[in-house]
């Protein structure tokens, strides 16, 4: 059973469109992280959310942590081709980082 | 920020040979490091937790004798794929957490692409 479920798994959109990626769990996490990974590279940390209800913004990216700390979302405004990549959510579970299945985003020019 | 260096970035080896992958924390000490395996367009699958000065903890289904982990110092963990076979071909990534840093996230190496022919 996957502890963290991400949706959608694949997303292909045109440049300028908005999108939201979801990360859901039945478990409570003390924190959740979002990473972006490009082909052939390791994941790079985008943000960590810690407080229930927290909203963090990173330029065109907005991250939310659910009030119950069981889910999170990533919203990208006016997507650009440079946003293309694999987006992963992760949370600490039993002292190690557990990852969602990932969302492969393709932004077409 | 915290930096994790992984080497080599890619390796091709013959079936039956062993390959060693190194993971170094460059500017912080890591008592614990993690090794992941990733298939194309899939997420990271945790293989094992590497503990400095003690035995690694392997996830269910991961062969201990196949994937040897050594964490001999606070800045270096190695993963050796023994008697490699084509099905071991994959992208291997290590990570560590800098507890002295301001964030909660893990820092990842750049990965090693292993191809067994």
Short mmCIF file of N, CA and C in Angstrom, two decimals, chain B residues 11-13 37-40 66-67 81 84-92 112-117:
data_model
loop_
_atom_site.label_atom_id
_atom_site.label_comp_id
_atom_site.label_asym_id
_atom_site.label_seq_id
_atom_site.Cartn_x
_atom_site.Cartn_y
_atom_site.Cartn_z
N UNK B 11 27.80 4.18 -15.26
CA UNK B 11 28.75 3.08 -15.38
C UNK B 11 28.13 1.96 -16.19
N UNK B 12 28.95 1.37 -17.04
CA UNK B 12 28.55 0.20 -17.81
C UNK B 12 29.45 -0.95 -17.38
N UNK B 13 28.87 -2.06 -17.03
CA UNK B 13 29.69 -3.19 -16.60
C UNK B 13 29.18 -4.47 -17.24
N UNK B 37 16.44 3.29 -5.59
CA UNK B 37 16.51 2.80 -6.95
C UNK B 37 15.32 3.40 -7.69
N UNK B 38 15.54 3.78 -8.93
CA UNK B 38 14.47 4.41 -9.68
C UNK B 38 14.43 3.87 -11.10
N UNK B 39 13.25 3.43 -11.52
CA UNK B 39 13.04 2.99 -12.88
C UNK B 39 12.48 4.15 -13.69
N UNK B 40 12.63 4.09 -15.02
CA UNK B 40 12.19 5.22 -15.86
C UNK B 40 10.77 5.66 -15.59
N UNK B 66 23.28 -8.98 -2.30
CA UNK B 66 23.36 -8.45 -3.66
C UNK B 66 23.79 -6.98 -3.64
N UNK B 67 23.24 -6.26 -2.71
CA UNK B 67 23.51 -4.83 -2.60
C UNK B 67 24.20 -4.57 -1.26
N UNK B 81 27.02 -3.21 -6.00
CA UNK B 81 26.13 -4.17 -6.64
C UNK B 81 27.00 -5.36 -7.03
N UNK B 84 26.60 -8.38 -10.83
CA UNK B 84 25.52 -7.65 -11.49
C UNK B 84 24.96 -8.41 -12.69
N UNK B 85 23.66 -8.26 -12.87
CA UNK B 85 22.96 -8.85 -14.01
C UNK B 85 22.16 -7.75 -14.71
N UNK B 86 21.76 -7.98 -15.94
CA UNK B 86 21.02 -6.93 -16.68
C UNK B 86 19.81 -6.39 -15.94
N UNK B 87 19.15 -7.22 -15.14
CA UNK B 87 17.98 -6.73 -14.40
C UNK B 87 18.35 -5.76 -13.29
N UNK B 88 19.64 -5.66 -12.98
CA UNK B 88 20.10 -4.68 -11.98
C UNK B 88 20.29 -3.29 -12.61
N UNK B 89 20.21 -3.22 -13.92
CA UNK B 89 20.34 -1.93 -14.59
C UNK B 89 19.25 -1.00 -14.10
N UNK B 90 19.67 0.18 -13.67
CA UNK B 90 18.71 1.12 -13.10
C UNK B 90 19.43 2.43 -12.77
N UNK B 91 18.67 3.35 -12.22
CA UNK B 91 19.22 4.63 -11.74
C UNK B 91 19.24 4.54 -10.22
N UNK B 92 20.43 4.66 -9.65
CA UNK B 92 20.59 4.56 -8.20
C UNK B 92 20.89 5.94 -7.64
N UNK B 112 23.35 7.66 -10.16
CA UNK B 112 24.27 6.83 -10.95
C UNK B 112 23.44 5.95 -11.87
N UNK B 113 23.70 6.09 -13.15
CA UNK B 113 23.00 5.25 -14.14
C UNK B 113 23.85 4.00 -14.36
N UNK B 114 23.34 2.84 -13.90
CA UNK B 114 24.06 1.58 -14.06
C UNK B 114 23.45 0.79 -15.22
N UNK B 115 24.30 0.39 -16.14
CA UNK B 115 23.88 -0.47 -17.24
C UNK B 115 24.72 -1.72 -17.21
N UNK B 116 24.06 -2.85 -17.10
CA UNK B 116 24.75 -4.13 -17.07
C UNK B 116 24.52 -4.83 -18.41
N UNK B 117 25.62 -5.16 -19.09
CA UNK B 117 25.48 -5.76 -20.43
C UNK B 117 25.94 -7.23 -20.43
#
